[in-house]
Amino acid sequence: MKHLISPLDLSMDELDDILTLGQNIMENPERFSHVCDGKKLATLFYEPSTRTRLSFEAAMLNLGGSVLGFSSADSSSAAKGESVADTIRVISSYADICAMRHPKEGAPTVAAMHSRIPVINAGDGGHNHPTQTLTDLITIKTLMGRMDNMTVGMCGDLKFGRTVHSLINALVRYLNVRFILISPTELRIPDYLRQEVLIDGGIDFIETNELEKYMPELDILYMTRVQRERFFNEEDYIRLKDSFILDAAKMRYAKKDMYVLHPLPRVNEISTEVDNDPRAVYFKQAEYGVYVRMALIMTLLGLTE
Ligand code: CP
């Protein structure tokens, strides 16, 4: 049985198969509408979510399956002190597969150790968010037609942003991907990512706090939110939250074929005036998340069309 805890749990071949299947589903969703008849997905969300939980649920419903679960720790027996290990032991007899979001790094790994069904990490603290990465990759593959030879700008909270950490880990596996990491000094990528993944991997990258300067070089701009919930100190959050705001004036520096991605939710970091720019693809990206999660559910359950 396979779980998905980190993007690196998938080999390059497995990843490519999931993205290709996701694209096939995108083109002919009705062909897949009974693949999961009789199967159940449990969504165990100990932390708020709109896209991830609902796109997982939509994915399973689109495949003909059913969903059950909880959307906050408060509405589960976690509020009474039940451990993740005990919860997953029980859920293993209620569902065929589960997606778990948890504020603590490593919680889905603990769940996987005690589970009899595939566990999908739907985001653990500031650590990983592998299904957001699948969403990002299918968006890049579908819109750009390639995953290599590009300059990717990542902007915002690169320290706590689990989507950034997962996406860097995934993109370094492709050829000639260069990173421009744009953030306030306090919100730069964690040391382990800089040293073990980028420097040790011989990856070309720049860390900077200048967005406009590097805009003309970018093929992808991946904007992220400064996450209030990860700060220990409200003053720091208020000081840093509006460090970078992408607006129409800054978009004039960008290539005509650059794409702006964002895992969402957005707060202030992309002005709504950018939404109608054809290069702004973050809502399309959220839509693609359903198709790639359909492909992932099928793959982890060992189901074919
Ligand atoms: N991108 C993402 O994880 O969004 P949600 O927090 O709404 O699930």
Short mmCIF file of C-alpha atoms and ligand atoms in Angstrom, two decimals:
data_model
loop_
_atom_site.label_atom_id
_atom_site.label_comp_id
_atom_site.label_asym_id
_atom_site.label_seq_id
_atom_site.Cartn_x
_atom_site.Cartn_y
_atom_site.Cartn_z
CA MET A 1 0.00 0.00 0.00
CA LYS A 2 1.31 3.43 -0.94
CA HIS A 3 0.82 6.71 0.90
CA LEU A 4 1.60 10.23 -0.31
CA ILE A 5 3.32 12.19 2.44
CA SER A 6 5.98 14.08 0.46
CA PRO A 7 6.19 14.85 -3.28
CA LEU A 8 9.34 12.68 -3.28
CA ASP A 9 7.26 9.60 -2.40
CA LEU A 10 6.45 9.46 -6.12
CA SER A 11 9.09 8.36 -8.59
CA MET A 12 9.43 10.51 -11.71
CA ASP A 13 7.58 7.82 -13.69
CA GLU A 14 4.74 7.68 -11.15
CA LEU A 15 4.53 11.46 -11.12
CA ASP A 16 4.44 11.63 -14.88
CA ASP A 17 1.72 8.93 -15.00
CA ILE A 18 -0.44 10.86 -12.49
CA LEU A 19 -0.08 14.13 -14.39
CA THR A 20 -0.88 12.43 -17.70
CA LEU A 21 -3.90 10.67 -16.16
CA GLY A 22 -5.02 14.02 -14.68
CA GLN A 23 -4.84 15.58 -18.15
CA ASN A 24 -6.81 12.67 -19.64
CA ILE A 25 -9.48 13.14 -16.96
CA MET A 26 -9.53 16.90 -17.69
CA GLU A 27 -10.29 16.17 -21.36
CA ASN A 28 -12.89 13.42 -20.79
CA PRO A 29 -14.17 13.55 -17.19
CA GLU A 30 -17.31 11.51 -17.96
CA ARG A 31 -15.21 8.47 -18.89
CA PHE A 32 -14.08 8.27 -15.26
CA SER A 33 -17.41 8.85 -13.54
CA HIS A 34 -17.81 5.28 -12.21
CA VAL A 35 -14.21 4.32 -11.51
CA CYS A 36 -14.70 4.64 -7.73
CA ASP A 37 -18.24 3.26 -7.44
CA GLY A 38 -18.58 1.84 -3.92
CA LYS A 39 -15.35 3.45 -2.64
CA LYS A 40 -15.18 5.96 0.23
CA LEU A 41 -12.78 8.84 0.86
CA ALA A 42 -12.36 10.18 4.41
CA THR A 43 -11.26 13.82 4.72
CA LEU A 44 -9.66 14.37 8.13
CA PHE A 45 -9.02 18.10 8.37
CA TYR A 46 -7.63 19.36 11.69
CA GLU A 47 -6.94 22.77 10.11
CA PRO A 48 -9.11 25.03 7.90
CA SER A 49 -9.27 24.47 4.16
CA THR A 50 -11.44 25.41 1.23
CA ARG A 51 -9.70 24.15 -1.92
CA THR A 52 -7.92 21.06 -0.71
CA ARG A 53 -10.79 19.50 1.21
CA LEU A 54 -13.51 20.41 -1.26
CA SER A 55 -11.44 19.49 -4.32
CA PHE A 56 -10.71 16.10 -2.75
CA GLU A 57 -14.40 15.63 -2.07
CA ALA A 58 -15.33 16.80 -5.58
CA ALA A 59 -12.69 14.45 -7.00
CA MET A 60 -14.12 11.40 -5.21
CA LEU A 61 -17.71 12.34 -6.07
CA ASN A 62 -16.70 12.85 -9.74
CA LEU A 63 -15.26 9.33 -9.70
CA GLY A 64 -18.56 7.88 -8.46
CA GLY A 65 -17.40 7.36 -4.86
CA SER A 66 -18.61 8.79 -1.55
CA VAL A 67 -17.04 11.03 1.09
CA LEU A 68 -17.11 11.31 4.86
CA GLY A 69 -15.01 13.21 7.34
CA PHE A 70 -14.58 16.26 9.53
CA SER A 71 -13.50 19.80 8.69
CA SER A 72 -12.00 20.90 12.01
CA ALA A 73 -10.32 19.34 15.03
CA ASP A 74 -13.11 20.83 17.17
CA SER A 75 -15.76 18.73 15.46
CA SER A 76 -13.83 15.47 15.93
CA SER A 77 -12.75 13.51 19.00
CA ALA A 78 -9.35 15.21 18.73
CA ALA A 79 -11.08 17.84 20.88
CA LYS A 80 -11.37 15.14 23.60
CA GLY A 81 -7.69 14.25 23.27
CA GLU A 82 -7.80 11.32 20.81
CA SER A 83 -4.47 10.69 19.09
CA VAL A 84 -3.93 10.70 15.32
CA ALA A 85 -2.83 7.04 15.60
CA ASP A 86 -6.10 5.95 17.24
CA THR A 87 -8.18 8.04 14.85
CA ILE A 88 -6.63 6.49 11.75
CA ARG A 89 -6.97 2.96 13.13
CA VAL A 90 -10.71 3.57 13.37
CA ILE A 91 -11.05 5.43 10.05
CA SER A 92 -9.27 2.52 8.32
CA SER A 93 -12.41 0.46 8.83
CA TYR A 94 -14.76 3.24 7.65
CA ALA A 95 -13.11 4.32 4.37
CA ASP A 96 -10.87 3.08 1.55
CA ILE A 97 -8.52 6.09 1.42
CA CYS A 98 -8.04 9.27 3.43
CA ALA A 99 -6.70 12.80 3.04
CA MET A 100 -5.38 14.42 6.22
CA ARG A 101 -4.49 18.05 6.96
CA HIS A 102 -2.90 18.76 10.33
CA PRO A 103 -1.16 21.79 11.89
CA LYS A 104 1.68 19.60 13.20
CA GLU A 105 4.51 18.63 10.87
CA GLY A 106 4.72 14.85 10.61
CA ALA A 107 1.14 14.05 11.70
CA PRO A 108 0.28 12.36 8.35
CA THR A 109 3.47 10.30 8.66
CA VAL A 110 2.29 9.06 12.06
CA ALA A 111 -1.12 8.32 10.54
CA ALA A 112 0.47 6.32 7.71
CA MET A 113 2.35 4.18 10.25
CA HIS A 114 -0.92 3.10 11.86
CA SER A 115 -3.19 3.01 8.81
CA ARG A 116 -4.65 0.13 6.82
CA ILE A 117 -5.68 2.50 4.00
CA PRO A 118 -3.64 4.93 1.85
CA VAL A 119 -3.00 8.23 3.63
CA ILE A 120 -2.60 11.43 1.61
CA ASN A 121 -0.92 14.40 3.27
CA ALA A 122 -3.22 17.35 2.56
CA GLY A 123 -0.79 19.77 4.27
CA ASP A 124 1.17 19.36 7.53
CA GLY A 125 2.14 22.55 9.32
CA GLY A 126 4.92 24.42 7.50
CA HIS A 127 6.30 21.17 6.11
CA ASN A 128 4.75 19.73 2.93
CA HIS A 129 1.66 19.95 0.74
CA PRO A 130 2.22 17.34 -1.96
CA THR A 131 -1.21 17.51 -3.58
CA GLN A 132 -0.84 21.27 -4.00
CA THR A 133 2.43 20.44 -5.74
CA LEU A 134 0.61 18.01 -8.05
CA THR A 135 -1.85 20.83 -8.74
CA ASP A 136 1.00 23.25 -9.48
CA LEU A 137 2.77 20.75 -11.73
CA ILE A 138 -0.30 19.85 -13.79
CA THR A 139 -0.95 23.58 -14.23
CA ILE A 140 2.60 24.21 -15.46
CA LYS A 141 2.58 21.12 -17.70
CA THR A 142 -0.81 21.93 -19.21
CA LEU A 143 -0.19 25.64 -19.81
CA MET A 144 3.50 25.62 -20.71
CA GLY A 145 3.78 22.16 -22.25
CA ARG A 146 7.05 21.53 -20.40
CA MET A 147 8.45 21.14 -16.90
CA ASP A 148 12.09 21.96 -17.62
CA ASN A 149 14.23 24.87 -18.84
CA MET A 150 12.52 27.66 -16.95
CA THR A 151 13.05 30.36 -14.37
CA VAL A 152 10.60 30.17 -11.49
CA GLY A 153 10.10 33.12 -9.16
CA MET A 154 8.71 32.32 -5.73
CA CYS A 155 7.52 35.32 -3.77
CA GLY A 156 6.19 35.93 -0.26
CA ASP A 157 6.49 33.69 2.77
CA LEU A 158 9.13 31.18 1.74
CA LYS A 159 9.93 30.22 5.34
CA PHE A 160 6.59 28.83 6.50
CA GLY A 161 5.08 28.23 3.05
CA ARG A 162 4.70 24.46 2.75
CA THR A 163 3.52 24.79 -0.85
CA VAL A 164 6.84 26.45 -1.70
CA HIS A 165 8.88 23.78 0.07
CA SER A 166 7.06 20.97 -1.72
CA LEU A 167 7.22 22.65 -5.12
CA ILE A 168 10.96 23.33 -4.88
CA ASN A 169 11.54 19.68 -3.93
CA ALA A 170 9.52 18.61 -6.96
CA LEU A 171 10.92 21.05 -9.54
CA VAL A 172 14.59 20.38 -8.79
CA ARG A 173 14.02 16.93 -10.31
CA TYR A 174 13.54 18.49 -13.76
CA LEU A 175 16.34 19.78 -16.00
CA ASN A 176 17.55 23.36 -15.89
CA VAL A 177 14.98 24.87 -13.52
CA ARG A 178 16.33 28.07 -11.97
CA PHE A 179 14.80 29.74 -8.90
CA ILE A 180 14.49 33.41 -7.95
CA LEU A 181 13.42 33.37 -4.29
CA ILE A 182 11.84 36.71 -3.43
CA SER A 183 11.00 37.40 0.22
CA PRO A 184 11.75 39.61 3.19
CA THR A 185 14.97 38.46 4.87
CA GLU A 186 13.00 37.04 7.82
CA LEU A 187 10.89 34.84 5.53
CA ARG A 188 13.60 33.22 3.43
CA ILE A 189 13.54 29.47 2.76
CA PRO A 190 14.56 27.17 5.66
CA ASP A 191 18.28 26.36 5.96
CA TYR A 192 17.82 22.65 5.16
CA LEU A 193 16.13 23.48 1.85
CA ARG A 194 18.83 25.99 0.88
CA GLN A 195 21.72 23.68 1.78
CA GLU A 196 20.52 20.11 1.19
CA VAL A 197 18.23 20.63 -1.80
CA LEU A 198 19.53 23.70 -3.65
CA ILE A 199 23.25 24.02 -2.87
CA ASP A 200 24.02 20.29 -2.56
CA GLY A 201 21.87 19.63 -5.64
CA GLY A 202 23.83 22.17 -7.72
CA ILE A 203 20.65 24.15 -8.45
CA ASP A 204 20.90 27.71 -9.78
CA PHE A 205 19.09 30.06 -7.37
CA ILE A 206 19.08 33.66 -6.13
CA GLU A 207 17.61 34.98 -2.86
CA THR A 208 16.45 38.57 -3.06
CA ASN A 209 13.90 41.07 -1.78
CA GLU A 210 13.47 42.75 -5.19
CA LEU A 211 10.45 41.62 -7.21
CA GLU A 212 10.46 44.19 -10.04
CA LYS A 213 14.15 43.69 -10.81
CA TYR A 214 13.70 39.99 -11.57
CA MET A 215 10.20 40.06 -13.12
CA PRO A 216 11.48 40.23 -16.73
CA GLU A 217 13.40 36.96 -16.26
CA LEU A 218 10.53 34.85 -14.96
CA ASP A 219 8.59 32.14 -16.81
CA ILE A 220 6.48 31.42 -13.71
CA LEU A 221 5.76 33.70 -10.76
CA TYR A 222 4.50 31.69 -7.78
CA MET A 223 2.98 34.16 -5.31
CA THR A 224 2.24 33.11 -1.72
CA ARG A 225 0.42 34.55 1.26
CA VAL A 226 2.19 35.64 4.42
CA GLN A 227 0.48 33.22 6.80
CA ARG A 228 -0.79 34.86 9.97
CA GLU A 229 -1.41 31.44 11.55
CA ARG A 230 2.30 30.51 11.44
CA PHE A 231 3.56 33.63 13.27
CA PHE A 232 4.23 33.63 17.00
CA ASN A 233 4.12 37.40 17.10
CA GLU A 234 1.30 39.54 15.62
CA GLU A 235 3.62 42.58 15.30
CA ASP A 236 5.94 40.64 12.97
CA TYR A 237 2.99 39.51 10.88
CA ILE A 238 1.68 43.06 10.51
CA ARG A 239 5.16 44.35 9.61
CA LEU A 240 5.72 41.70 6.92
CA LYS A 241 2.28 40.89 5.53
CA ASP A 242 2.26 43.46 2.70
CA SER A 243 5.93 43.16 1.74
CA PHE A 244 5.04 42.23 -1.84
CA ILE A 245 1.85 43.15 -3.65
CA LEU A 246 1.58 42.14 -7.30
CA ASP A 247 -0.40 44.71 -9.25
CA ALA A 248 -0.96 45.72 -12.87
CA ALA A 249 2.02 48.11 -12.80
CA LYS A 250 4.41 45.31 -11.78
CA MET A 251 2.91 42.94 -14.37
CA ARG A 252 4.16 45.35 -17.07
CA TYR A 253 7.71 44.19 -16.25
CA ALA A 254 6.82 40.55 -16.95
CA LYS A 255 7.16 38.48 -20.11
CA LYS A 256 4.03 38.26 -22.29
CA ASP A 257 3.95 34.49 -21.69
CA MET A 258 4.78 34.43 -17.98
CA TYR A 259 2.19 32.73 -15.77
CA VAL A 260 1.19 33.84 -12.26
CA LEU A 261 0.33 30.94 -9.96
CA HIS A 262 -0.83 31.10 -6.34
CA PRO A 263 -1.97 28.16 -4.18
CA LEU A 264 -4.68 30.45 -2.69
CA PRO A 265 -6.17 31.70 -0.47
CA ARG A 266 -4.99 35.18 -1.43
CA VAL A 267 -5.16 38.08 1.00
CA ASN A 268 -3.44 41.26 -0.28
CA GLU A 269 -0.47 39.89 -2.18
CA ILE A 270 -2.15 39.94 -5.60
CA SER A 271 -4.29 42.95 -6.38
CA THR A 272 -7.67 41.96 -7.84
CA GLU A 273 -6.83 44.15 -10.87
CA VAL A 274 -4.45 41.35 -11.95
CA ASP A 275 -7.24 38.74 -12.04
CA ASN A 276 -8.32 39.57 -15.60
CA ASP A 277 -4.78 39.46 -16.98
CA PRO A 278 -4.57 36.29 -19.14
CA ARG A 279 -1.29 35.45 -17.39
CA ALA A 280 -3.10 35.17 -14.03
CA VAL A 281 -3.94 31.46 -13.85
CA TYR A 282 -4.51 30.88 -10.11
CA PHE A 283 -8.23 30.15 -10.42
CA LYS A 284 -7.60 27.76 -13.32
CA GLN A 285 -4.90 26.17 -11.13
CA ALA A 286 -7.48 25.54 -8.37
CA GLU A 287 -9.76 23.90 -10.96
CA TYR A 288 -6.94 21.64 -12.21
CA GLY A 289 -6.50 20.49 -8.59
CA VAL A 290 -9.68 18.43 -8.89
CA TYR A 291 -8.44 16.50 -11.94
CA VAL A 292 -5.05 15.70 -10.49
CA ARG A 293 -6.60 14.60 -7.18
CA MET A 294 -8.93 12.31 -9.16
CA ALA A 295 -5.82 10.83 -10.80
CA LEU A 296 -4.11 10.45 -7.41
CA ILE A 297 -7.07 8.71 -5.79
CA MET A 298 -7.29 6.27 -8.72
CA THR A 299 -3.56 5.60 -8.56
CA LEU A 300 -3.38 4.99 -4.80
CA LEU A 301 -6.43 2.71 -4.98
CA GLY A 302 -4.93 0.82 -7.93
CA LEU A 303 -7.93 1.59 -10.16
CA THR A 304 -7.99 2.11 -13.90
CA GLU A 305 -10.60 3.49 -16.26
N1 CP B 1 -4.16 25.80 -1.50
C1 CP B 1 -4.72 25.35 -0.39
O1 CP B 1 -4.18 24.47 0.31
O2 CP B 1 -5.91 25.96 -0.09
P1 CP B 1 -6.83 25.60 1.15
O3 CP B 1 -6.07 25.99 2.40
O4 CP B 1 -8.09 26.38 0.94
O5 CP B 1 -7.05 24.11 1.13
#
